[in-house]
PDB file of C-alpha atoms in Angstrom:
ATOM      1  CA  UNK A   1     117.763  74.752  96.900  1.00 66.00           C
ATOM      2  CA  UNK A   2     117.523  70.918  97.153  1.00 79.00           C
ATOM      3  CA  UNK A   3     119.505  68.708  99.185  1.00 82.00           C
ATOM      4  CA  UNK A   4     118.909  65.186  99.580  1.00 85.00           C
ATOM      5  CA  UNK A   5     121.335  63.225 101.558  1.00 83.00           C
ATOM      6  CA  UNK A   6     122.962  60.024 100.750  1.00 81.00           C
ATOM      7  CA  UNK A   7     121.852  56.548 102.165  1.00 82.00           C
ATOM      8  CA  UNK A   8     122.818  53.014 101.736  1.00 77.00           C
ATOM      9  CA  UNK A   9     121.115  52.854  98.278  1.00 84.00           C
ATOM     10  CA  UNK A  10     120.702  56.607  96.535  1.00 85.00           C
ATOM     11  CA  UNK A  11     123.373  58.923  95.903  1.00 86.00           C
ATOM     12  CA  UNK A  12     123.840  62.777  97.256  1.00 86.00           C
ATOM     13  CA  UNK A  13     121.306  65.084  95.221  1.00 89.00           C
ATOM     14  CA  UNK A  14     122.336  69.031  95.560  1.00 88.00           C
ATOM     15  CA  UNK A  15     120.992  71.630  93.360  1.00 87.00           C
ATOM     16  CA  UNK A  16     121.923  75.291  94.256  1.00 81.00           C
ATOM     17  CA  UNK A  17     119.656  78.421  93.638  1.00 75.00           C
ATOM     18  CA  UNK A  18     118.629  79.693  90.452  1.00 69.00           C
ATOM     19  CA  UNK A  19     121.562  82.024  89.399  1.00 70.00           C
ATOM     20  CA  UNK A  20     123.732  80.470  91.888  1.00 73.00           C
ATOM     21  CA  UNK A  21     122.565  82.777  94.675  1.00 76.00           C
ATOM     22  CA  UNK A  22     123.503  79.771  97.006  1.00 83.00           C
ATOM     23  CA  UNK A  23     125.769  77.028  95.702  1.00 88.00           C
ATOM     24  CA  UNK A  24     126.664  73.474  98.077  1.00 88.00           C
ATOM     25  CA  UNK A  25     130.102  72.968  98.551  1.00 89.00           C
ATOM     26  CA  UNK A  26     130.611  69.007  98.467  1.00 90.00           C
ATOM     27  CA  UNK A  27     133.774  67.401 100.416  1.00 89.00           C
ATOM     28  CA  UNK A  28     134.480  63.945 100.243  1.00 85.00           C
ATOM     29  CA  UNK A  29     136.861  61.765 102.515  1.00 86.00           C
ATOM     30  CA  UNK A  30     137.307  58.848 104.172  1.00 81.00           C
ATOM     31  CA  UNK A  31     136.721  57.184 107.698  1.00 80.00           C
ATOM     32  CA  UNK A  32     138.518  54.235 108.176  1.00 76.00           C
ATOM     33  CA  UNK A  33     137.960  52.839 104.651  1.00 71.00           C
ATOM     34  CA  UNK A  34     133.935  54.297 104.615  1.00 76.00           C
ATOM     35  CA  UNK A  35     133.602  57.134 102.112  1.00 77.00           C
ATOM     36  CA  UNK A  36     132.135  60.342 103.489  1.00 83.00           C
ATOM     37  CA  UNK A  37     130.244  63.158 101.635  1.00 84.00           C
ATOM     38  CA  UNK A  38     129.799  66.436 103.136  1.00 86.00           C
ATOM     39  CA  UNK A  39     127.628  69.339 101.597  1.00 88.00           C
ATOM     40  CA  UNK A  40     127.270  72.820 103.282  1.00 88.00           C
ATOM     41  CA  UNK A  41     125.592  75.511 101.639  1.00 88.00           C
ATOM     42  CA  UNK A  42     127.310  78.431 100.582  1.00 88.00           C
ATOM     43  CA  UNK A  43     126.023  81.894  99.909  1.00 86.00           C
ATOM     44  CA  UNK A  44     127.411  83.566  97.084  1.00 85.00           C
ATOM     45  CA  UNK A  45     127.248  87.272  97.830  1.00 83.00           C
ATOM     46  CA  UNK A  46     129.204  90.371  98.484  1.00 83.00           C
ATOM     47  CA  UNK A  47     131.277  88.530 101.494  1.00 89.00           C
ATOM     48  CA  UNK A  48     132.993  86.444  98.336  1.00 88.00           C
ATOM     49  CA  UNK A  49     135.475  88.817  96.470  1.00 87.00           C
ATOM     50  CA  UNK A  50     135.084  88.852  92.810  1.00 86.00           C
ATOM     51  CA  UNK A  51     137.644  86.887  91.090  1.00 87.00           C
ATOM     52  CA  UNK A  52     139.502  88.962  88.310  1.00 88.00           C
ATOM     53  CA  UNK A  53     140.068  86.305  86.210  1.00 89.00           C
ATOM     54  CA  UNK A  54     137.103  85.134  86.099  1.00 86.00           C
ATOM     55  CA  UNK A  55     135.434  88.830  85.494  1.00 86.00           C
ATOM     56  CA  UNK A  56     138.133  88.897  82.464  1.00 87.00           C
ATOM     57  CA  UNK A  57     137.989  85.574  81.057  1.00 87.00           C
ATOM     58  CA  UNK A  58     134.281  84.613  81.578  1.00 89.00           C
ATOM     59  CA  UNK A  59     132.210  87.736  82.472  1.00 85.00           C
ATOM     60  CA  UNK A  60     133.478  90.331  80.150  1.00 88.00           C
ATOM     61  CA  UNK A  61     133.840  88.065  77.449  1.00 90.00           C
ATOM     62  CA  UNK A  62     130.885  87.308  77.205  1.00 87.00           C
ATOM     63  CA  UNK A  63     129.326  90.589  77.837  1.00 85.00           C
ATOM     64  CA  UNK A  64     131.857  91.837  74.280  1.00 89.00           C
ATOM     65  CA  UNK A  65     129.874  89.278  72.457  1.00 90.00           C
ATOM     66  CA  UNK A  66     126.112  90.112  73.382  1.00 88.00           C
ATOM     67  CA  UNK A  67     127.342  93.818  72.528  1.00 89.00           C
ATOM     68  CA  UNK A  68     128.298  92.768  69.267  1.00 90.00           C
ATOM     69  CA  UNK A  69     124.996  90.587  68.342  1.00 90.00           C
ATOM     70  CA  UNK A  70     123.071  93.368  70.451  1.00 89.00           C
ATOM     71  CA  UNK A  71     124.531  97.038  69.961  1.00 90.00           C
ATOM     72  CA  UNK A  72     122.287  98.364  71.934  1.00 90.00           C
ATOM     73  CA  UNK A  73     122.370  96.341  75.015  1.00 91.00           C
ATOM     74  CA  UNK A  74     123.768  99.128  77.454  1.00 93.00           C
ATOM     75  CA  UNK A  75     121.576 101.680  75.839  1.00 96.00           C
ATOM     76  CA  UNK A  76     119.747 103.981  78.287  1.00 97.00           C
ATOM     77  CA  UNK A  77     115.805 103.635  77.856  1.00 97.00           C
ATOM     78  CA  UNK A  78     114.550 105.410  80.728  1.00 98.00           C
ATOM     79  CA  UNK A  79     114.837 106.353  84.356  1.00 98.00           C
ATOM     80  CA  UNK A  80     113.618 105.087  87.959  1.00 98.00           C
ATOM     81  CA  UNK A  81     112.953 107.123  91.066  1.00 98.00           C
ATOM     82  CA  UNK A  82     112.601 104.304  93.166  1.00 98.00           C
ATOM     83  CA  UNK A  83     114.071 100.644  93.368  1.00 98.00           C
ATOM     84  CA  UNK A  84     112.738  98.138  91.239  1.00 98.00           C
ATOM     85  CA  UNK A  85     112.217  94.694  92.342  1.00 98.00           C
ATOM     86  CA  UNK A  86     112.494  91.974  89.950  1.00 97.00           C
ATOM     87  CA  UNK A  87     113.952  89.537  92.395  1.00 95.00           C
ATOM     88  CA  UNK A  88     112.820  85.780  92.092  1.00 94.00           C
ATOM     89  CA  UNK A  89     112.265  85.655  96.065  1.00 93.00           C
ATOM     90  CA  UNK A  90     109.733  88.707  95.741  1.00 97.00           C
ATOM     91  CA  UNK A  91     107.960  88.096  92.305  1.00 97.00           C
ATOM     92  CA  UNK A  92     106.850  84.772  92.979  1.00 97.00           C
ATOM     93  CA  UNK A  93     105.850  85.215  96.535  1.00 97.00           C
ATOM     94  CA  UNK A  94     104.872  89.135  97.010  1.00 97.00           C
ATOM     95  CA  UNK A  95     103.774  92.638  95.830  1.00 98.00           C
ATOM     96  CA  UNK A  96     106.875  93.443  93.452  1.00 98.00           C
ATOM     97  CA  UNK A  97     107.154  97.251  92.417  1.00 98.00           C
ATOM     98  CA  UNK A  98     108.484  96.231  89.038  1.00 98.00           C
ATOM     99  CA  UNK A  99     105.969  93.775  88.792  1.00 98.00           C
ATOM    100  CA  UNK A 100     103.394  96.563  89.588  1.00 98.00           C
ATOM    101  CA  UNK A 101     105.153  98.418  86.537  1.00 98.00           C
ATOM    102  CA  UNK A 102     104.728  95.942  84.048  1.00 98.00           C
ATOM    103  CA  UNK A 103     100.946  94.683  85.418  1.00 98.00           C
ATOM    104  CA  UNK A 104     100.200  98.677  84.741  1.00 98.00           C
ATOM    105  CA  UNK A 105     101.800  98.992  81.164  1.00 98.00           C
ATOM    106  CA  UNK A 106      99.592  95.529  80.294  1.00 98.00           C
ATOM    107  CA  UNK A 107      96.414  97.412  80.831  1.00 98.00           C
ATOM    108  CA  UNK A 108      96.810  99.483  77.902  1.00 97.00           C
ATOM    109  CA  UNK A 109      98.032  96.494  75.623  1.00 97.00           C
ATOM    110  CA  UNK A 110      95.217  97.282  73.587  1.00 97.00           C
ATOM    111  CA  UNK A 111      94.575 100.961  73.631  1.00 94.00           C
ATOM    112  CA  UNK A 112      90.729 100.623  71.981  1.00 95.00           C
ATOM    113  CA  UNK A 113      89.898  98.341  74.739  1.00 95.00           C
ATOM    114  CA  UNK A 114      91.532  99.137  77.936  1.00 94.00           C
ATOM    115  CA  UNK A 115      91.798  96.287  80.783  1.00 98.00           C
ATOM    116  CA  UNK A 116      90.115  97.217  83.906  1.00 98.00           C
ATOM    117  CA  UNK A 117      92.586  94.204  85.378  1.00 98.00           C
ATOM    118  CA  UNK A 118      95.894  92.925  84.163  1.00 98.00           C
ATOM    119  CA  UNK A 119      97.969  89.971  85.745  1.00 98.00           C
ATOM    120  CA  UNK A 120     101.677  88.857  85.145  1.00 98.00           C
ATOM    121  CA  UNK A 121     102.915  85.251  86.755  1.00 97.00           C
ATOM    122  CA  UNK A 122     105.930  85.877  88.416  1.00 97.00           C
ATOM    123  CA  UNK A 123     107.182  83.356  86.588  1.00 95.00           C
ATOM    124  CA  UNK A 124     107.425  85.289  83.420  1.00 97.00           C
ATOM    125  CA  UNK A 125     109.589  87.993  85.406  1.00 97.00           C
ATOM    126  CA  UNK A 126     113.304  86.319  84.467  1.00 95.00           C
ATOM    127  CA  UNK A 127     115.756  89.267  85.892  1.00 96.00           C
ATOM    128  CA  UNK A 128     116.155  88.298  89.345  1.00 94.00           C
ATOM    129  CA  UNK A 129     117.637  91.617  90.469  1.00 94.00           C
ATOM    130  CA  UNK A 130     117.083  94.902  91.576  1.00 96.00           C
ATOM    131  CA  UNK A 131     117.935  98.076  90.041  1.00 97.00           C
ATOM    132  CA  UNK A 132     117.136 101.745  90.306  1.00 97.00           C
ATOM    133  CA  UNK A 133     117.980 105.220  88.596  1.00 97.00           C
ATOM    134  CA  UNK A 134     119.305 104.777  84.586  1.00 98.00           C
ATOM    135  CA  UNK A 135     117.334 101.379  82.989  1.00 98.00           C
ATOM    136  CA  UNK A 136     119.098 100.304  79.897  1.00 97.00           C
ATOM    137  CA  UNK A 137     117.967  97.860  77.267  1.00 96.00           C
ATOM    138  CA  UNK A 138     119.581  95.086  79.361  1.00 95.00           C
ATOM    139  CA  UNK A 139     117.307  95.794  82.174  1.00 97.00           C
ATOM    140  CA  UNK A 140     114.397  94.927  79.987  1.00 96.00           C
ATOM    141  CA  UNK A 141     116.052  92.303  77.457  1.00 94.00           C
ATOM    142  CA  UNK A 142     117.111  90.196  81.265  1.00 95.00           C
ATOM    143  CA  UNK A 143     113.120  90.560  82.518  1.00 97.00           C
ATOM    144  CA  UNK A 144     112.118  88.679  79.548  1.00 96.00           C
ATOM    145  CA  UNK A 145     113.597  85.615  78.115  1.00 88.00           C
ATOM    146  CA  UNK A 146     111.043  84.878  76.309  1.00 91.00           C
ATOM    147  CA  UNK A 147     108.324  86.534  73.827  1.00 93.00           C
ATOM    148  CA  UNK A 148     105.374  87.329  76.369  1.00 96.00           C
ATOM    149  CA  UNK A 149     102.163  88.408  74.461  1.00 98.00           C
ATOM    150  CA  UNK A 150      99.302  90.048  75.889  1.00 98.00           C
ATOM    151  CA  UNK A 151      95.567  88.466  75.588  1.00 97.00           C
ATOM    152  CA  UNK A 152      92.575  89.973  76.776  1.00 97.00           C
ATOM    153  CA  UNK A 153      89.935  87.494  78.618  1.00 97.00           C
ATOM    154  CA  UNK A 154      86.356  88.778  79.526  1.00 98.00           C
ATOM    155  CA  UNK A 155      85.402  87.546  82.992  1.00 97.00           C
ATOM    156  CA  UNK A 156      82.355  87.635  85.745  1.00 97.00           C
ATOM    157  CA  UNK A 157      83.976  88.791  88.986  1.00 98.00           C
ATOM    158  CA  UNK A 158      83.359  85.388  90.726  1.00 96.00           C
ATOM    159  CA  UNK A 159      85.572  83.821  87.986  1.00 97.00           C
ATOM    160  CA  UNK A 160      88.270  86.194  88.261  1.00 97.00           C
ATOM    161  CA  UNK A 161      88.393  85.848  92.106  1.00 97.00           C
ATOM    162  CA  UNK A 162      88.411  81.358  91.666  1.00 95.00           C
ATOM    163  CA  UNK A 163      90.218  80.700  88.604  1.00 94.00           C
ATOM    164  CA  UNK A 164      92.938  83.701  88.395  1.00 97.00           C
ATOM    165  CA  UNK A 165      93.566  85.148  92.008  1.00 97.00           C
ATOM    166  CA  UNK A 166      92.749  81.725  93.712  1.00 97.00           C
ATOM    167  CA  UNK A 167      95.047  80.299  91.462  1.00 96.00           C
ATOM    168  CA  UNK A 168      97.896  82.565  91.897  1.00 97.00           C
ATOM    169  CA  UNK A 169      97.798  81.764  95.664  1.00 96.00           C
ATOM    170  CA  UNK A 170      96.816  78.018  95.826  1.00 94.00           C
ATOM    171  CA  UNK A 171     100.688  76.694  95.601  1.00 90.00           C
ATOM    172  CA  UNK A 172     103.341  76.986  98.091  1.00 89.00           C
ATOM    173  CA  UNK A 173     106.173  79.653  98.398  1.00 90.00           C
ATOM    174  CA  UNK A 174     108.446  80.773  95.019  1.00 91.00           C
ATOM    175  CA  UNK A 175     105.871  79.291  92.125  1.00 94.00           C
ATOM    176  CA  UNK A 176     105.695  81.232  89.207  1.00 95.00           C
ATOM    177  CA  UNK A 177     102.330  80.812  89.137  1.00 96.00           C
ATOM    178  CA  UNK A 178     102.267  84.035  91.866  1.00 98.00           C
ATOM    179  CA  UNK A 179     100.839  87.186  90.232  1.00 98.00           C
ATOM    180  CA  UNK A 180     101.500  90.632  89.814  1.00 98.00           C
ATOM    181  CA  UNK A 181      98.479  92.805  89.189  1.00 98.00           C
ATOM    182  CA  UNK A 182      97.076  95.822  88.262  1.00 98.00           C
ATOM    183  CA  UNK A 183      93.494  97.527  88.700  1.00 98.00           C
ATOM    184  CA  UNK A 184      92.569  95.167  91.749  1.00 98.00           C
ATOM    185  CA  UNK A 185      94.112  94.559  95.306  1.00 98.00           C
ATOM    186  CA  UNK A 186      93.313  91.534  97.406  1.00 98.00           C
ATOM    187  CA  UNK A 187      94.227  89.932 100.606  1.00 98.00           C
ATOM    188  CA  UNK A 188      95.018  86.329 101.026  1.00 97.00           C
ATOM    189  CA  UNK A 189      95.672  83.652 103.855  1.00 96.00           C
ATOM    190  CA  UNK A 190      98.134  80.721 103.180  1.00 94.00           C
ATOM    191  CA  UNK A 191      96.526  79.195 106.117  1.00 93.00           C
ATOM    192  CA  UNK A 192      93.498  78.366 104.684  1.00 95.00           C
ATOM    193  CA  UNK A 193      93.005  75.897 101.987  1.00 93.00           C
ATOM    194  CA  UNK A 194      93.396  76.350  98.305  1.00 91.00           C
ATOM    195  CA  UNK A 195      90.432  77.802  96.573  1.00 91.00           C
ATOM    196  CA  UNK A 196      89.531  79.699 100.202  1.00 95.00           C
ATOM    197  CA  UNK A 197      92.851  81.780 100.455  1.00 97.00           C
ATOM    198  CA  UNK A 198      91.484  85.360  98.544  1.00 97.00           C
ATOM    199  CA  UNK A 199      89.781  86.841 101.375  1.00 90.00           C
ATOM    200  CA  UNK A 200      89.109  90.344 100.195  1.00 93.00           C
ATOM    201  CA  UNK A 201      88.978  92.113  96.913  1.00 98.00           C
ATOM    202  CA  UNK A 202      88.471  95.470  95.402  1.00 98.00           C
ATOM    203  CA  UNK A 203      88.807  96.378  91.823  1.00 98.00           C
ATOM    204  CA  UNK A 204      90.041 100.319  90.888  1.00 97.00           C
ATOM    205  CA  UNK A 205      87.496 102.765  89.810  1.00 93.00           C
ATOM    206  CA  UNK A 206      88.918 106.066  88.754  1.00 89.00           C
ATOM    207  CA  UNK A 207      90.953 106.994  91.843  1.00 89.00           C
ATOM    208  CA  UNK A 208      89.020 105.084  94.059  1.00 95.00           C
ATOM    209  CA  UNK A 209      88.491 101.170  94.901  1.00 97.00           C
ATOM    210  CA  UNK A 210      85.057  98.980  95.185  1.00 97.00           C
ATOM    211  CA  UNK A 211      84.603  95.505  95.987  1.00 97.00           C
ATOM    212  CA  UNK A 212      84.530  92.923  93.679  1.00 98.00           C
ATOM    213  CA  UNK A 213      80.904  92.415  91.997  1.00 98.00           C
ATOM    214  CA  UNK A 214      80.755  88.623  91.578  1.00 97.00           C
ATOM    215  CA  UNK A 215      78.101  89.363  88.671  1.00 97.00           C
ATOM    216  CA  UNK A 216      80.050  92.251  86.880  1.00 98.00           C
ATOM    217  CA  UNK A 217      82.284  91.286  83.417  1.00 98.00           C
ATOM    218  CA  UNK A 218      85.718  92.363  84.106  1.00 98.00           C
ATOM    219  CA  UNK A 219      88.159  92.777  80.958  1.00 98.00           C
ATOM    220  CA  UNK A 220      91.724  90.766  82.592  1.00 98.00           C
ATOM    221  CA  UNK A 221      94.797  91.468  80.359  1.00 98.00           C
ATOM    222  CA  UNK A 222      96.832  88.164  80.676  1.00 98.00           C
ATOM    223  CA  UNK A 223     100.162  86.932  79.301  1.00 98.00           C
ATOM    224  CA  UNK A 224      99.729  84.236  76.622  1.00 97.00           C
ATOM    225  CA  UNK A 225     101.396  81.612  78.392  1.00 96.00           C
ATOM    226  CA  UNK A 226      98.362  81.667  81.105  1.00 96.00           C
ATOM    227  CA  UNK A 227      96.010  82.021  78.533  1.00 96.00           C
ATOM    228  CA  UNK A 228      97.074  78.972  77.134  1.00 95.00           C
ATOM    229  CA  UNK A 229      96.355  77.209  80.327  1.00 95.00           C
ATOM    230  CA  UNK A 230     100.116  77.328  81.813  1.00 95.00           C
ATOM    231  CA  UNK A 231     100.755  77.254  85.486  1.00 94.00           C
ATOM    232  CA  UNK A 232      97.537  75.855  86.194  1.00 93.00           C
ATOM    233  CA  UNK A 233      95.111  78.513  84.796  1.00 94.00           C
ATOM    234  CA  UNK A 234      91.866  77.626  83.213  1.00 90.00           C
ATOM    235  CA  UNK A 235      90.045  81.119  83.614  1.00 84.00           C
ATOM    236  CA  UNK A 236      89.897  80.865  79.461  1.00 84.00           C
ATOM    237  CA  UNK A 237      86.902  78.072  80.199  1.00 87.00           C
ATOM    238  CA  UNK A 238      85.222  80.587  81.992  1.00 91.00           C
ATOM    239  CA  UNK A 239      85.644  83.686  79.371  1.00 95.00           C
ATOM    240  CA  UNK A 240      82.443  85.048  78.370  1.00 96.00           C
ATOM    241  CA  UNK A 241      84.850  86.465  75.460  1.00 96.00           C
ATOM    242  CA  UNK A 242      88.630  86.493  74.524  1.00 96.00           C
ATOM    243  CA  UNK A 243      90.824  88.604  72.111  1.00 96.00           C
ATOM    244  CA  UNK A 244      93.928  86.193  71.186  1.00 95.00           C
ATOM    245  CA  UNK A 245      97.478  87.333  72.303  1.00 96.00           C
ATOM    246  CA  UNK A 246      98.768  90.293  70.168  1.00 96.00           C
ATOM    247  CA  UNK A 247     101.429  93.051  71.505  1.00 97.00           C
ATOM    248  CA  UNK A 248     104.856  91.505  73.617  1.00 98.00           C
ATOM    249  CA  UNK A 249     104.792  93.101  76.702  1.00 98.00           C
ATOM    250  CA  UNK A 250     108.957  93.844  76.603  1.00 97.00           C
ATOM    251  CA  UNK A 251     108.135  95.886  73.518  1.00 97.00           C
ATOM    252  CA  UNK A 252     105.457  97.724  75.301  1.00 98.00           C
ATOM    253  CA  UNK A 253     107.323  98.168  78.044  1.00 98.00           C
ATOM    254  CA  UNK A 254     110.120  99.904  75.958  1.00 98.00           C
ATOM    255  CA  UNK A 255     107.414 102.384  74.099  1.00 98.00           C
ATOM    256  CA  UNK A 256     106.547 103.185  77.979  1.00 98.00           C
ATOM    257  CA  UNK A 257     109.742 104.017  79.633  1.00 98.00           C
ATOM    258  CA  UNK A 258     111.267 105.587  76.486  1.00 97.00           C
ATOM    259  CA  UNK A 259     108.274 107.831  75.967  1.00 97.00           C
ATOM    260  CA  UNK A 260     108.767 109.113  79.203  1.00 98.00           C
ATOM    261  CA  UNK A 261     112.625 109.484  78.994  1.00 97.00           C
ATOM    262  CA  UNK A 262     112.058 111.398  76.025  1.00 97.00           C
ATOM    263  CA  UNK A 263     110.004 113.591  78.111  1.00 97.00           C
ATOM    264  CA  UNK A 264     112.445 113.933  80.552  1.00 97.00           C
ATOM    265  CA  UNK A 265     109.869 111.871  83.148  1.00 98.00           C
ATOM    266  CA  UNK A 266     111.325 109.116  85.728  1.00 98.00           C
ATOM    267  CA  UNK A 267     109.268 106.327  86.416  1.00 98.00           C
ATOM    268  CA  UNK A 268     108.214 105.735  90.175  1.00 98.00           C
ATOM    269  CA  UNK A 269     106.727 102.460  90.557  1.00 98.00           C
ATOM    270  CA  UNK A 270     106.229 101.167  94.490  1.00 97.00           C
ATOM    271  CA  UNK A 271     104.750  98.370  96.652  1.00 98.00           C
ATOM    272  CA  UNK A 272     101.487 100.004  97.607  1.00 96.00           C
ATOM    273  CA  UNK A 273      99.060  97.262  99.240  1.00 97.00           C
ATOM    274  CA  UNK A 274      98.212  95.506  96.000  1.00 98.00           C
ATOM    275  CA  UNK A 275      98.556  92.249  97.290  1.00 98.00           C
ATOM    276  CA  UNK A 276      98.191  91.781 101.039  1.00 97.00           C
ATOM    277  CA  UNK A 277      99.192  88.138 102.764  1.00 97.00           C
ATOM    278  CA  UNK A 278      97.678  87.371 106.010  1.00 94.00           C
ATOM    279  CA  UNK A 279     100.434  86.408 108.992  1.00 87.00           C
TER     280      UNK A 279
END
């Protein structure tokens, strides 16, 4: 949400939230002969009644066009027993139940080489919504707005901490570089300088957890965007070896969800302390 007020030499500039969760109402008037501009932030939520004409002429019109192009858009592909949180304010700032599930699936992207750790940047999770119960293809399509393929990177523990986890918490709140993780848990402190914010790291070992070993080599599953240096991640330069991007996360998640659904099982991801912020 951006609001730069007008000055003697600049115009008023406003920008609403993504997905129009908040917008600006701009009013123009005159005080004497002087133009006056006022901008007020408006929350677009359940307090604003739906416009039936908009629903019919815009929402249903475009949903109909989508269904024509993607007949399975509404098809049920799974079930969740827990609330899945893919909101931008969560996945770009804190641990997310939906982010946990996506990262868990990524660890098995290459069955012959299971990853110790998986990370996915919050900016790759586009759905900006919560959902539970029936999971439809729509939820998956809205989560991934573009192909997101998985690569493997072999890193020493110290480089996993410094070039991956530290980079994920190096920015401000709401940045797409923030990571959702699997196979690792850590604590971070935003009051410290970037590069010194991660204060504790543990890696999953079987049913337990062990402190990160700076000298041990860990296999890390990463999205192709980060593998290529996106969001300031340059950990490939520190890699002992790599496996280039292959399987697409969306298809991996589809396979996992539909397989569980065929067995009559529900998924139940939850927030479980993988990412803890010191406040």
